[in-house]
Each structure stands twice: as structure tokens, then as C-alpha cells.
mmCIF file of C-alpha atoms (C1' of nucleotides) and ligand atoms in Angstrom:
data_model
loop_
_atom_site.group_PDB
_atom_site.id
_atom_site.type_symbol
_atom_site.label_atom_id
_atom_site.label_comp_id
_atom_site.label_asym_id
_atom_site.label_seq_id
_atom_site.Cartn_x
_atom_site.Cartn_y
_atom_site.Cartn_z
ATOM 1 C CA MET P 9 -4.896 -3.187 -83.964
ATOM 2 C CA LYS P 10 -7.236 -0.315 -83.225
ATOM 3 C CA THR P 11 -7.994 1.495 -86.429
ATOM 4 C CA LYS P 12 -8.792 5.114 -86.996
ATOM 5 C CA CYS P 13 -12.184 4.001 -88.268
ATOM 6 C CA CYS P 14 -14.341 4.702 -85.289
ATOM 7 C CA ASP P 15 -14.358 6.486 -81.986
ATOM 8 C CA THR P 16 -11.018 8.178 -82.572
ATOM 9 C CA HIS P 17 -12.154 11.755 -82.104
ATOM 10 C CA ILE P 18 -9.500 13.436 -84.191
ATOM 11 C CA SER P 19 -9.141 17.172 -83.681
ATOM 12 C CA GLU P 20 -10.068 19.819 -86.206
ATOM 13 C CA GLU P 21 -6.379 20.426 -86.805
ATOM 14 C CA GLU P 22 -5.682 16.743 -87.365
ATOM 15 C CA ALA P 23 -8.594 16.633 -89.778
ATOM 16 C CA GLN P 24 -7.251 19.562 -91.744
ATOM 17 C CA ASN P 25 -3.788 18.073 -91.854
ATOM 18 C CA LEU P 26 -5.242 14.848 -93.186
ATOM 19 C CA LEU P 27 -6.874 16.844 -95.959
ATOM 20 C CA SER P 28 -3.690 18.690 -96.862
ATOM 21 C CA GLU P 29 -1.620 15.517 -96.794
ATOM 22 C CA ASN P 30 -3.964 14.112 -99.390
ATOM 23 C CA GLY P 31 -4.128 17.172 -101.605
ATOM 24 C CA ILE P 32 -7.704 18.016 -100.730
ATOM 25 C CA SER P 33 -8.779 21.557 -99.995
ATOM 26 C CA ARG P 34 -9.448 22.355 -96.359
ATOM 27 C CA THR P 35 -13.077 23.337 -96.501
ATOM 28 C CA LYS P 36 -15.629 23.458 -93.734
ATOM 29 C CA ILE P 37 -17.711 20.576 -95.088
ATOM 30 C CA LYS P 38 -14.764 18.280 -95.657
ATOM 31 C CA THR P 39 -13.414 18.947 -92.197
ATOM 32 C CA SER P 40 -16.839 18.337 -90.632
ATOM 33 C CA ILE P 41 -17.250 15.029 -92.415
ATOM 34 C CA LEU P 42 -13.842 13.850 -91.250
ATOM 35 C CA LEU P 43 -14.665 14.809 -87.677
ATOM 36 C CA LEU P 44 -18.019 13.056 -87.832
ATOM 37 C CA LEU P 45 -16.499 9.875 -89.217
ATOM 38 C CA SER P 46 -13.837 9.868 -86.523
ATOM 39 C CA LYS P 47 -16.382 10.435 -83.767
ATOM 40 C CA SER P 48 -18.833 7.801 -84.920
ATOM 41 C CA LYS P 49 -18.848 4.345 -83.398
ATOM 42 C CA LYS P 50 -19.958 2.866 -86.688
ATOM 43 C CA PRO P 51 -19.720 3.623 -90.387
ATOM 44 C CA LEU P 52 -22.051 6.393 -91.508
ATOM 45 C CA SER P 53 -24.237 6.768 -94.545
ATOM 46 C CA ALA P 54 -24.361 9.936 -96.645
ATOM 47 C CA SER P 55 -27.777 10.823 -95.314
ATOM 48 C CA GLU P 56 -26.748 10.238 -91.707
ATOM 49 C CA ILE P 57 -23.877 12.633 -92.267
ATOM 50 C CA TYR P 58 -26.291 15.061 -93.893
ATOM 51 C CA GLN P 59 -28.603 14.941 -90.882
ATOM 52 C CA LYS P 60 -25.743 15.447 -88.449
ATOM 53 C CA ILE P 61 -24.245 18.388 -90.307
ATOM 54 C CA GLY P 62 -27.685 19.896 -90.657
ATOM 55 C CA PRO P 63 -29.566 20.269 -93.922
ATOM 56 C CA LYS P 64 -29.372 24.020 -93.521
ATOM 57 C CA ASN P 65 -25.609 23.970 -93.337
ATOM 58 C CA CYS P 66 -24.888 22.108 -96.523
ATOM 59 C CA ASP P 67 -26.265 20.316 -99.527
ATOM 60 C CA ILE P 68 -26.393 16.558 -99.842
ATOM 61 C CA SER P 69 -24.629 16.752 -103.207
ATOM 62 C CA SER P 70 -21.595 18.293 -101.550
ATOM 63 C CA ILE P 71 -21.530 15.407 -99.140
ATOM 64 C CA TRP P 72 -21.617 12.938 -101.993
ATOM 65 C CA ARG P 73 -18.828 14.746 -103.790
ATOM 66 C CA THR P 74 -16.758 14.778 -100.643
ATOM 67 C CA LEU P 75 -17.319 11.097 -99.946
ATOM 68 C CA LYS P 76 -16.376 10.282 -103.517
ATOM 69 C CA LYS P 77 -13.174 12.259 -103.236
ATOM 70 C CA PHE P 78 -12.268 10.702 -99.905
ATOM 71 C CA HIS P 79 -12.765 7.299 -101.442
ATOM 72 C CA GLU P 80 -10.636 8.138 -104.489
ATOM 73 C CA LYS P 81 -7.864 9.390 -102.279
ATOM 74 C CA GLY P 82 -8.099 6.275 -100.154
ATOM 75 C CA ILE P 83 -8.960 8.082 -96.954
ATOM 76 C CA THR P 84 -12.169 6.166 -96.451
ATOM 77 C CA ARG P 85 -13.639 2.755 -97.068
ATOM 78 C CA GLU P 86 -17.036 2.289 -98.693
ATOM 79 C CA LEU P 87 -19.109 -0.468 -97.150
ATOM 80 C CA ASN P 88 -22.157 -2.370 -98.200
ATOM 81 C CA LEU P 89 -23.703 -3.919 -95.123
ATOM 82 C CA GLY P 90 -26.702 -5.384 -96.869
ATOM 83 C CA GLU P 91 -28.638 -2.140 -96.835
ATOM 84 C CA ASP P 92 -29.628 -0.319 -99.993
ATOM 85 C CA PHE P 93 -27.021 2.372 -99.538
ATOM 86 C CA PHE P 94 -23.351 2.600 -98.683
ATOM 87 C CA ARG P 95 -21.694 3.451 -95.395
ATOM 88 C CA TYR P 96 -18.348 5.137 -95.002
ATOM 89 C CA GLU P 97 -15.597 4.912 -92.440
ATOM 90 C CA LEU P 98 -12.086 6.255 -92.063
ATOM 91 C CA LYS P 99 -9.264 4.026 -93.162
ATOM 92 C CA ASP P 100 -6.125 3.823 -91.156
ATOM 93 C CA SER P 101 -2.962 4.798 -93.013
ATOM 94 C CA HIS P 102 -1.511 1.316 -92.651
ATOM 95 C CA ASP P 103 -4.817 -0.251 -93.433
ATOM 96 C CA GLU P 104 -4.147 -2.784 -96.161
ATOM 97 C CA GLN P 105 -5.020 -6.257 -97.324
ATOM 98 C CA ASP P 106 -3.466 -7.718 -94.234
ATOM 99 C CA HIS P 107 -4.738 -5.186 -91.738
ATOM 100 C CA HIS P 108 -8.367 -4.276 -91.826
ATOM 101 C CA HIS P 109 -11.621 -5.231 -90.229
ATOM 102 C CA HIS P 110 -15.221 -6.057 -91.026
ATOM 103 C CA HIS P 111 -18.607 -5.543 -89.409
ATOM 104 C CA VAL P 112 -21.683 -7.369 -88.215
ATOM 105 C CA ARG P 113 -25.105 -5.928 -88.759
ATOM 106 C CA CYS P 114 -28.229 -7.223 -87.067
ATOM 107 C CA ARG P 115 -30.798 -8.208 -89.684
ATOM 108 C CA ASP P 116 -33.496 -7.321 -87.161
ATOM 109 C CA CYS P 117 -32.626 -3.984 -85.595
ATOM 110 C CA GLY P 118 -29.840 -2.886 -87.911
ATOM 111 C CA ASP P 119 -27.347 -2.454 -85.101
ATOM 112 C CA ILE P 120 -23.768 -2.548 -86.311
ATOM 113 C CA LYS P 121 -20.727 -3.822 -84.442
ATOM 114 C CA GLN P 122 -17.139 -3.727 -85.521
ATOM 115 C CA LEU P 123 -15.025 -6.864 -85.592
ATOM 116 C CA GLU P 124 -11.517 -6.705 -84.276
ATOM 117 C CA GLU P 125 -9.603 -7.954 -87.255
ATOM 118 C CA CYS P 126 -9.929 -9.995 -90.400
ATOM 119 C CA ASP P 127 -9.158 -13.591 -89.566
ATOM 120 C CA LEU P 128 -12.088 -15.677 -90.611
ATOM 121 C CA SER P 129 -11.311 -18.616 -88.374
ATOM 122 C CA ALA P 130 -11.582 -16.272 -85.441
ATOM 123 C CA PHE P 131 -14.888 -14.779 -86.439
ATOM 124 C CA ASP P 132 -17.065 -17.431 -84.823
ATOM 125 C CA LYS P 133 -15.603 -16.669 -81.415
ATOM 126 C CA MET P 134 -16.175 -12.972 -81.934
ATOM 127 C CA PHE P 135 -19.776 -13.525 -82.869
ATOM 128 C CA SER P 136 -20.535 -15.408 -79.691
ATOM 129 C CA LYS P 137 -18.625 -12.805 -77.707
ATOM 130 C CA LEU P 138 -20.808 -10.116 -79.300
ATOM 131 C CA GLY P 139 -23.955 -12.161 -78.769
ATOM 132 C CA PHE P 140 -24.737 -12.443 -82.452
ATOM 133 C CA LYS P 141 -26.409 -15.554 -83.825
ATOM 134 C CA LYS P 142 -27.763 -16.907 -87.092
ATOM 135 C CA MET P 143 -24.871 -15.443 -88.944
ATOM 136 C CA GLU P 144 -24.875 -14.915 -92.645
ATOM 137 C CA HIS P 145 -21.881 -13.622 -94.412
ATOM 138 C CA TYR P 146 -21.364 -11.793 -97.601
ATOM 139 C CA LEU P 147 -18.062 -12.322 -99.313
ATOM 140 C CA GLU P 148 -17.066 -11.485 -102.832
ATOM 141 C CA PHE P 149 -13.811 -10.566 -104.493
ATOM 142 C CA THR P 150 -12.643 -8.162 -107.109
ATOM 143 C CA GLY P 151 -9.300 -8.191 -108.840
ATOM 144 C CA ILE P 152 -7.633 -7.709 -112.182
ATOM 145 C CA CYS P 153 -7.997 -10.619 -114.570
ATOM 146 C CA SER P 154 -5.273 -11.925 -116.855
ATOM 147 C CA LYS P 155 -6.660 -10.116 -119.900
ATOM 148 C CA CYS P 156 -6.463 -6.798 -118.092
ATOM 149 C CA SER P 157 -3.086 -6.973 -116.392
ATOM 150 C CA MET D 13 -19.208 -29.584 -105.662
ATOM 151 C CA LYS D 14 -20.719 -28.302 -108.873
ATOM 152 C CA THR D 15 -23.695 -26.168 -108.038
ATOM 153 C CA LYS D 16 -26.824 -25.561 -110.017
ATOM 154 C CA CYS D 17 -25.818 -21.908 -110.198
ATOM 155 C CA CYS D 18 -24.379 -21.746 -113.635
ATOM 156 C CA ASP D 19 -24.113 -23.639 -116.841
ATOM 157 C CA THR D 20 -26.571 -26.327 -115.787
ATOM 158 C CA HIS D 21 -28.998 -25.987 -118.648
ATOM 159 C CA ILE D 22 -32.076 -27.300 -116.928
ATOM 160 C CA SER D 23 -34.959 -28.227 -119.187
ATOM 161 C CA GLU D 24 -38.241 -26.386 -119.422
ATOM 162 C CA GLU D 25 -39.891 -29.250 -117.564
ATOM 163 C CA GLU D 26 -37.309 -29.165 -114.784
ATOM 164 C CA ALA D 27 -37.807 -25.426 -114.509
ATOM 165 C CA GLN D 28 -41.557 -25.815 -114.175
ATOM 166 C CA ASN D 29 -41.175 -28.533 -111.581
ATOM 167 C CA LEU D 30 -38.880 -26.282 -109.606
ATOM 168 C CA LEU D 31 -41.601 -23.644 -109.655
ATOM 169 C CA SER D 32 -44.314 -26.041 -108.520
ATOM 170 C CA GLU D 33 -42.136 -27.509 -105.781
ATOM 171 C CA ASN D 34 -41.786 -24.006 -104.403
ATOM 172 C CA GLY D 35 -45.404 -23.004 -104.702
ATOM 173 C CA ILE D 36 -44.862 -20.542 -107.506
ATOM 174 C CA SER D 37 -47.146 -20.402 -110.506
ATOM 175 C CA ARG D 38 -45.747 -21.828 -113.712
ATOM 176 C CA THR D 39 -45.820 -18.805 -115.936
ATOM 177 C CA LYS D 40 -43.908 -18.129 -119.109
ATOM 178 C CA ILE D 41 -41.783 -15.361 -117.625
ATOM 179 C CA LYS D 42 -40.835 -17.300 -114.525
ATOM 180 C CA THR D 43 -39.879 -20.321 -116.557
ATOM 181 C CA SER D 44 -37.793 -18.202 -118.923
ATOM 182 C CA ILE D 45 -35.907 -16.576 -116.078
ATOM 183 C CA LEU D 46 -35.098 -19.937 -114.535
ATOM 184 C CA LEU D 47 -33.842 -21.223 -117.868
ATOM 185 C CA LEU D 48 -31.718 -18.145 -118.416
ATOM 186 C CA LEU D 49 -30.168 -18.373 -114.967
ATOM 187 C CA SER D 50 -29.362 -22.038 -115.466
ATOM 188 C CA LYS D 51 -27.800 -21.395 -118.871
ATOM 189 C CA SER D 52 -25.697 -18.457 -117.814
ATOM 190 C CA LYS D 53 -22.067 -18.898 -116.903
ATOM 191 C CA LYS D 54 -22.307 -16.076 -114.411
ATOM 192 C CA PRO D 55 -24.900 -14.412 -112.230
ATOM 193 C CA LEU D 56 -27.226 -12.116 -114.162
ATOM 194 C CA SER D 57 -28.634 -8.696 -113.389
ATOM 195 C CA ALA D 58 -32.280 -7.806 -113.833
ATOM 196 C CA SER D 59 -31.533 -5.721 -116.877
ATOM 197 C CA GLU D 60 -29.416 -8.434 -118.473
ATOM 198 C CA ILE D 61 -32.338 -10.797 -118.049
ATOM 199 C CA TYR D 62 -34.614 -8.158 -119.484
ATOM 200 C CA GLN D 63 -32.416 -7.775 -122.564
ATOM 201 C CA LYS D 64 -32.209 -11.515 -123.083
ATOM 202 C CA ILE D 65 -35.938 -12.107 -122.777
ATOM 203 C CA GLY D 66 -36.568 -9.158 -125.047
ATOM 204 C CA PRO D 67 -38.155 -5.895 -123.968
ATOM 205 C CA LYS D 68 -41.085 -6.663 -126.259
ATOM 206 C CA ASN D 69 -41.807 -9.950 -124.535
ATOM 207 C CA CYS D 70 -42.111 -8.689 -120.987
ATOM 208 C CA ASP D 71 -41.907 -5.761 -118.652
ATOM 209 C CA ILE D 72 -38.942 -5.089 -116.402
ATOM 210 C CA SER D 73 -41.278 -4.815 -113.407
ATOM 211 C CA SER D 74 -42.350 -8.416 -113.902
ATOM 212 C CA ILE D 75 -38.735 -9.451 -113.855
ATOM 213 C CA TRP D 76 -38.166 -7.603 -110.615
ATOM 214 C CA ARG D 77 -41.238 -9.194 -109.054
ATOM 215 C CA THR D 78 -40.093 -12.609 -110.172
ATOM 216 C CA LEU D 79 -36.574 -12.142 -108.854
ATOM 217 C CA LYS D 80 -37.974 -10.965 -105.552
ATOM 218 C CA LYS D 81 -40.194 -14.006 -105.283
ATOM 219 C CA PHE D 82 -37.377 -16.371 -106.196
ATOM 220 C CA HIS D 83 -35.266 -14.813 -103.507
ATOM 221 C CA GLU D 84 -38.039 -15.070 -100.910
ATOM 222 C CA LYS D 85 -38.550 -18.714 -101.731
ATOM 223 C CA GLY D 86 -34.827 -19.321 -101.524
ATOM 224 C CA ILE D 87 -34.444 -20.459 -105.108
ATOM 225 C CA THR D 88 -31.870 -17.833 -105.912
ATOM 226 C CA ARG D 89 -29.067 -15.914 -104.294
ATOM 227 C CA GLU D 90 -28.743 -12.158 -104.600
ATOM 228 C CA LEU D 91 -25.192 -10.957 -105.105
ATOM 229 C CA ASN D 92 -23.465 -7.641 -104.813
ATOM 230 C CA LEU D 93 -20.241 -7.801 -106.764
ATOM 231 C CA GLY D 94 -19.281 -4.213 -106.222
ATOM 232 C CA GLU D 95 -21.479 -2.898 -108.990
ATOM 233 C CA ASP D 96 -24.403 -0.590 -108.375
ATOM 234 C CA PHE D 97 -26.947 -3.311 -108.955
ATOM 235 C CA PHE D 98 -27.553 -6.871 -107.869
ATOM 236 C CA ARG D 99 -26.912 -10.090 -109.737
ATOM 237 C CA TYR D 100 -28.865 -13.280 -109.311
ATOM 238 C CA GLU D 101 -27.971 -16.926 -109.576
ATOM 239 C CA LEU D 102 -29.675 -20.223 -108.871
ATOM 240 C CA LYS D 103 -29.047 -21.795 -105.511
ATOM 241 C CA ASP D 104 -28.560 -25.487 -105.197
ATOM 242 C CA SER D 105 -31.034 -27.260 -102.947
ATOM 243 C CA HIS D 106 -28.329 -28.279 -100.494
ATOM 244 C CA ASP D 107 -26.696 -24.901 -100.722
ATOM 245 C CA GLU D 108 -26.137 -23.777 -97.149
ATOM 246 C CA GLN D 109 -23.658 -22.050 -94.856
ATOM 247 C CA ASP D 110 -21.238 -24.886 -95.352
ATOM 248 C CA HIS D 111 -21.765 -25.394 -99.044
ATOM 249 C CA HIS D 112 -21.758 -22.384 -101.264
ATOM 250 C CA HIS D 113 -19.402 -20.412 -103.401
ATOM 251 C CA HIS D 114 -18.299 -16.892 -104.181
ATOM 252 C CA HIS D 115 -17.118 -14.958 -107.230
ATOM 253 C CA VAL D 116 -14.294 -12.835 -108.546
ATOM 254 C CA ARG D 117 -15.001 -9.819 -110.649
ATOM 255 C CA CYS D 118 -12.365 -7.964 -112.636
ATOM 256 C CA ARG D 119 -12.300 -4.308 -111.605
ATOM 257 C CA ASP D 120 -11.127 -3.483 -115.113
ATOM 258 C CA CYS D 121 -13.307 -5.376 -117.589
ATOM 259 C CA GLY D 122 -16.011 -6.593 -115.250
ATOM 260 C CA ASP D 123 -15.493 -10.231 -116.141
ATOM 261 C CA ILE D 124 -16.837 -12.580 -113.502
ATOM 262 C CA LYS D 125 -15.500 -15.989 -112.545
ATOM 263 C CA GLN D 126 -16.968 -18.440 -110.106
ATOM 264 C CA LEU D 127 -14.891 -19.865 -107.286
ATOM 265 C CA GLU D 128 -15.148 -23.519 -106.512
ATOM 266 C CA GLU D 129 -16.087 -23.432 -102.872
ATOM 267 C CA CYS D 130 -15.942 -21.251 -99.802
ATOM 268 C CA ASP D 131 -12.714 -21.949 -97.998
ATOM 269 C CA LEU D 132 -10.854 -18.733 -97.597
ATOM 270 C CA SER D 133 -7.439 -20.281 -97.101
ATOM 271 C CA ALA D 134 -7.823 -21.853 -100.499
ATOM 272 C CA PHE D 135 -8.825 -18.711 -102.295
ATOM 273 C CA ASP D 136 -5.317 -17.485 -102.990
ATOM 274 C CA LYS D 137 -4.508 -20.592 -104.975
ATOM 275 C CA MET D 138 -7.700 -20.241 -106.944
ATOM 276 C CA PHE D 139 -6.942 -16.659 -107.805
ATOM 277 C CA SER D 140 -3.562 -17.533 -109.279
ATOM 278 C CA LYS D 141 -5.152 -20.448 -111.098
ATOM 279 C CA LEU D 142 -7.695 -18.050 -112.582
ATOM 280 C CA GLY D 143 -5.013 -15.502 -113.383
ATOM 281 C CA PHE D 144 -6.490 -12.840 -111.142
ATOM 282 C CA LYS D 145 -4.226 -10.394 -109.357
ATOM 283 C CA LYS D 146 -4.466 -7.367 -107.082
ATOM 284 C CA MET D 147 -7.290 -8.961 -105.234
ATOM 285 C CA GLU D 148 -9.632 -7.030 -103.051
ATOM 286 C CA HIS D 149 -12.300 -8.729 -101.087
ATOM 287 C CA TYR D 150 -15.542 -7.614 -99.685
ATOM 288 C CA LEU D 151 -16.691 -9.397 -96.587
ATOM 289 C CA GLU D 152 -19.373 -8.393 -94.172
ATOM 290 C CA PHE D 153 -21.701 -10.282 -91.892
ATOM 291 C CA THR D 154 -25.282 -10.047 -90.829
ATOM 292 C CA GLY D 155 -26.857 -11.865 -87.919
ATOM 293 C CA ILE D 156 -29.294 -11.459 -85.083
ATOM 294 C CA CYS D 157 -27.964 -9.551 -82.100
ATOM 295 C CA SER D 158 -28.618 -10.426 -78.484
ATOM 296 C CA LYS D 159 -31.336 -7.790 -78.106
ATOM 297 C CA CYS D 160 -33.261 -9.292 -81.000
ATOM 298 C CA SER D 161 -33.024 -13.004 -80.326
ATOM 299 C "C1'" DG R 8 -4.370 41.480 -102.589
ATOM 300 C "C1'" DA R 9 -5.121 39.740 -107.245
ATOM 301 C "C1'" DT R 10 -5.775 35.704 -109.966
ATOM 302 C "C1'" DA R 11 -6.461 30.885 -110.918
ATOM 303 C "C1'" DA R 12 -8.423 26.570 -109.375
ATOM 304 C "C1'" DA R 13 -11.499 23.981 -106.629
ATOM 305 C "C1'" DT R 14 -15.821 23.721 -104.058
ATOM 306 C "C1'" DT R 15 -20.534 24.732 -103.138
ATOM 307 C "C1'" DG R 16 -25.754 25.175 -103.569
ATOM 308 C "C1'" DC R 17 -29.432 24.477 -106.359
ATOM 309 C "C1'" DA R 18 -32.051 22.174 -109.602
ATOM 310 C "C1'" DA R 19 -32.433 18.781 -112.815
ATOM 311 C "C1'" DT R 20 -31.278 13.917 -114.013
ATOM 312 C "C1'" DT R 21 -30.038 9.078 -113.905
ATOM 313 C "C1'" DG R 22 -30.818 4.387 -112.855
ATOM 314 C "C1'" DA R 23 -32.175 0.653 -109.779
ATOM 315 C "C1'" DC R 24 -36.049 -0.833 -107.792
ATOM 316 C "C1'" DT R 25 -41.116 -0.437 -106.138
ATOM 317 C "C1'" DT R 26 -46.083 0.098 -106.353
ATOM 318 C "C1'" DG R 27 -51.231 0.738 -107.650
ATOM 319 C "C1'" DC R 28 -54.433 -0.657 -110.722
ATOM 320 C "C1'" DA R 29 -57.068 -2.911 -114.259
ATOM 321 C "C1'" DA R 30 -56.613 -6.579 -117.741
ATOM 322 C "C1'" DA R 31 -54.941 -11.298 -118.610
ATOM 323 C "C1'" DA R 32 -53.442 -15.767 -117.219
ATOM 324 C "C1'" DA R 33 -53.093 -19.573 -114.048
ATOM 325 C "C1'" DA R 34 -54.879 -22.326 -110.184
ATOM 326 C "C1'" DA R 35 -58.632 -24.136 -107.611
ATOM 327 C "C1'" DT R 36 -63.242 -25.778 -107.486
ATOM 328 C "C1'" DA R 37 -67.194 -27.957 -109.173
ATOM 329 C "C1'" DT T 27 -64.854 -28.889 -119.039
ATOM 330 C "C1'" DA T 28 -66.941 -24.764 -117.352
ATOM 331 C "C1'" DT T 29 -66.828 -21.463 -113.594
ATOM 332 C "C1'" DT T 30 -64.854 -19.094 -109.883
ATOM 333 C "C1'" DT T 31 -60.955 -17.467 -107.272
ATOM 334 C "C1'" DT T 32 -56.199 -16.231 -106.948
ATOM 335 C "C1'" DT T 33 -52.055 -14.736 -108.912
ATOM 336 C "C1'" DT T 34 -49.496 -12.469 -112.392
ATOM 337 C "C1'" DT T 35 -48.748 -9.135 -115.875
ATOM 338 C "C1'" DG T 36 -48.165 -4.567 -118.363
ATOM 339 C "C1'" DC T 37 -48.211 0.025 -117.953
ATOM 340 C "C1'" DA T 38 -47.427 4.215 -115.804
ATOM 341 C "C1'" DA T 39 -46.105 6.659 -111.976
ATOM 342 C "C1'" DG T 40 -43.209 6.990 -107.955
ATOM 343 C "C1'" DT T 41 -39.155 6.354 -104.608
ATOM 344 C "C1'" DC T 42 -34.591 7.014 -103.342
ATOM 345 C "C1'" DA T 43 -29.514 6.833 -103.693
ATOM 346 C "C1'" DA T 44 -26.235 8.876 -106.362
ATOM 347 C "C1'" DT T 45 -24.627 12.045 -110.290
ATOM 348 C "C1'" DT T 46 -24.157 16.234 -112.972
ATOM 349 C "C1'" DG T 47 -24.248 21.158 -115.193
ATOM 350 C "C1'" DC T 48 -23.855 25.692 -114.043
ATOM 351 C "C1'" DA T 49 -23.194 30.036 -111.784
ATOM 352 C "C1'" DA T 50 -21.893 31.892 -107.348
ATOM 353 C "C1'" DT T 51 -18.636 31.437 -103.491
ATOM 354 C "C1'" DT T 52 -14.594 29.853 -101.285
ATOM 355 C "C1'" DT T 53 -9.855 28.227 -101.137
ATOM 356 C "C1'" DA T 54 -5.198 27.887 -102.970
ATOM 357 C "C1'" DT T 55 -1.424 30.057 -105.405
ATOM 358 C "C1'" DC T 56 1.391 33.802 -106.586
HETATM 359 MN MN1 MN Q 229 -15.263 -0.072 -88.857
HETATM 360 MN MN1 MN Q 230 -22.110 -18.591 -109.007
HETATM 361 ZN ZN1 ZN Q 231 -10.965 -9.024 -94.704
HETATM 362 ZN ZN1 ZN Q 232 -18.726 -18.208 -97.923
#
DNA sequence: GATAAATTGCAATTGACTTGCAAAAAAATA
DNA sequence: TATTTTTTTGCAAGTCAATTGCAATTTATC
């Protein structure tokens, strides 16, 4: 039920293993980003990661390239929470269609909470539990159409 | 059930009335954009609108300002279908939490289909009806948190 | 350790979207 | 209708997330 997404605090060794398992070179930046994502209580944006790593310690373009690679390899999930940039979070290995979660973001203060699982009928209860009101939801689908499959 | 969103073909007069009803000046550009949105079978991006109106007939900045105003006034809905830009569609007057629809976009060819209504349990059937497979969905929420309300 | 392959920093670039300003058009007033 | 006030428009410049080419550095492979 608990995903690797947030607040997991993986170790440096675990991070490096994750990289190797996915055929990604074990570099300092890539390890740092994995650690940051696992420590964070909410999905992070590229520039938040950049700030945390320290602008002196790496270039923002390297962060973008890393995030892109992580996404290609399926290590992370790319989220649009109604801001004008993406946020990224770790995916759990068994994180699939039927096991994943979503988020709530306050349209006022921007605070982000994680929902426990994806079962839309249950969302209303979670919102009141979290103290969120005036909910709006964003839901769209992508897939492969008949012409393309 | 059918919304004003697509394929409605409102008349120029209807478009201008819609503008007046919402306290927006009845200009040529604004009328054109309304007509285009009502004629389109799928939500349009700013640059698609720009191409259709003709780069000689107006400036892209005017289109952006118009789309922003429409959105403020609640005439349109702004959609993120997993592309790196927004799409816009007309909202129906009684289009609320409990009466709206979503879309499917092909990750291969980009084709976009409109779903009939928002009832997630029913989506699977619609996807097979539409011939879409390998579905992915994007769902996130915004709301007002306890601190802010 | 030597060599091949991937990653990095830096600087330049793209593309969506915004903004200031003066001219033009629309709305409000008379 | 004529005049005044308000809003919109075009144009040009700017912002900011995200991408890219290239040479230097680091990591993987042998
Ligand atoms: Mn999460
Ligand atoms: Mn639609
Ligand atoms: Zn879900
Ligand atoms: Zn819905």
C-alpha cells in the first residue's frame, strides 16, 4: 500500500543498485536525485531538486537529462498538478494501473498531500479526512487508438 | 448529455450573445475563436486557433489574451492532455462537477476522442467501444486545504 | 590501466505564454 | 449621431520550463 514515492529514505547503496538494475550509470548527480526523491514528502520539481543539490554542485540541464532518463526507464512518474511545470516522484516497482496513487494540491497555498490509493469512490472520504474542500479534479486519458495498434 | 464543447456549430449571433452575456466585448477575434471552438470536434490549442484564423488576420498574443479571458469568465475549459501545451474547449452552461466529460488521446498519433460523461466505472467500456487500448490515465485533484479555508 | 561509452557543464535555443505600450476599435455617455 | 471613456489589438520584447550541441570529464568495459 505504501509506495516508494515519498518519505522512504533509501540509502545511497540502494539508490546505486536501483540505477544499476535499470542500466543507468551510477553517477553522483543521479544518486543524489534518487535520494532526494526518496526523502521528500511530496513530488519535486526540477528546480526544487536543483536548489536542494545546490546550483554550484550541478547544472540544471543535467537534472533535466536525469529526470528524462528516469522517466524513460520507468523509475519515476511525471506529474502535472496544475502548476506550469512538472513534478517527479519515485515509482514503486509493482506500481501499475491497479496500484498507484494521486495527489491533492491546495489552489491557495500550493500544499500537496498524497492520497492513499486510486479508488475514486473513496476519494471523497479522503478529502474530508485531509481537510480539503472545494475539490476540483483533473482527469484525462491516453491510450493507443485502433489505427495505431 | 451532449455538451456545447464540440461540433455544435453555433452561429455568429449566438457567439456574440454569449460574449455579451458574459460581459466581454464583441470583437471580431473573440467571435471567431468562439465559432472555431464550437465547430471543432476536439479541443484546440492556441496555435491551432492561430493557424485557423490566419496569422495575417490576428496576433497570437490576442488569442492568448482571449483564451485567458474566456477561462476567467468560465466560458471555456483548459485541458492538459499530456502534451506540452493546453487545449481549450467550450463549457456548457450547466457544466459542473457532476456534469462534464473527459478525453482520450492516442499516445501514438495524438488523435483525441471525447468521452460521453464522467463516470469512471464506465470508462473501460467506452475505451473498448472507441477501440482504445493500453490506457493510461492522468488524475490529480486541487482543492482548498484546511489552513486556507 | 587503457579504451570506449556515457555524462556533465556551459552556452545557446526552443516554444509556450506574458507584458508594456501606443494605435485602433468598441462601449458608454450625451 | 457625435464625443468621451474603456477595452482590445498588434507589435516587440521578455519570461521561464525544457532541450540541445559540443568539448571536457567521468564512468563502464576490457
Ligand atoms: Mn506521491
Ligand atoms: Mn470535449
Ligand atoms: Zn489512478
Ligand atoms: Zn470528471
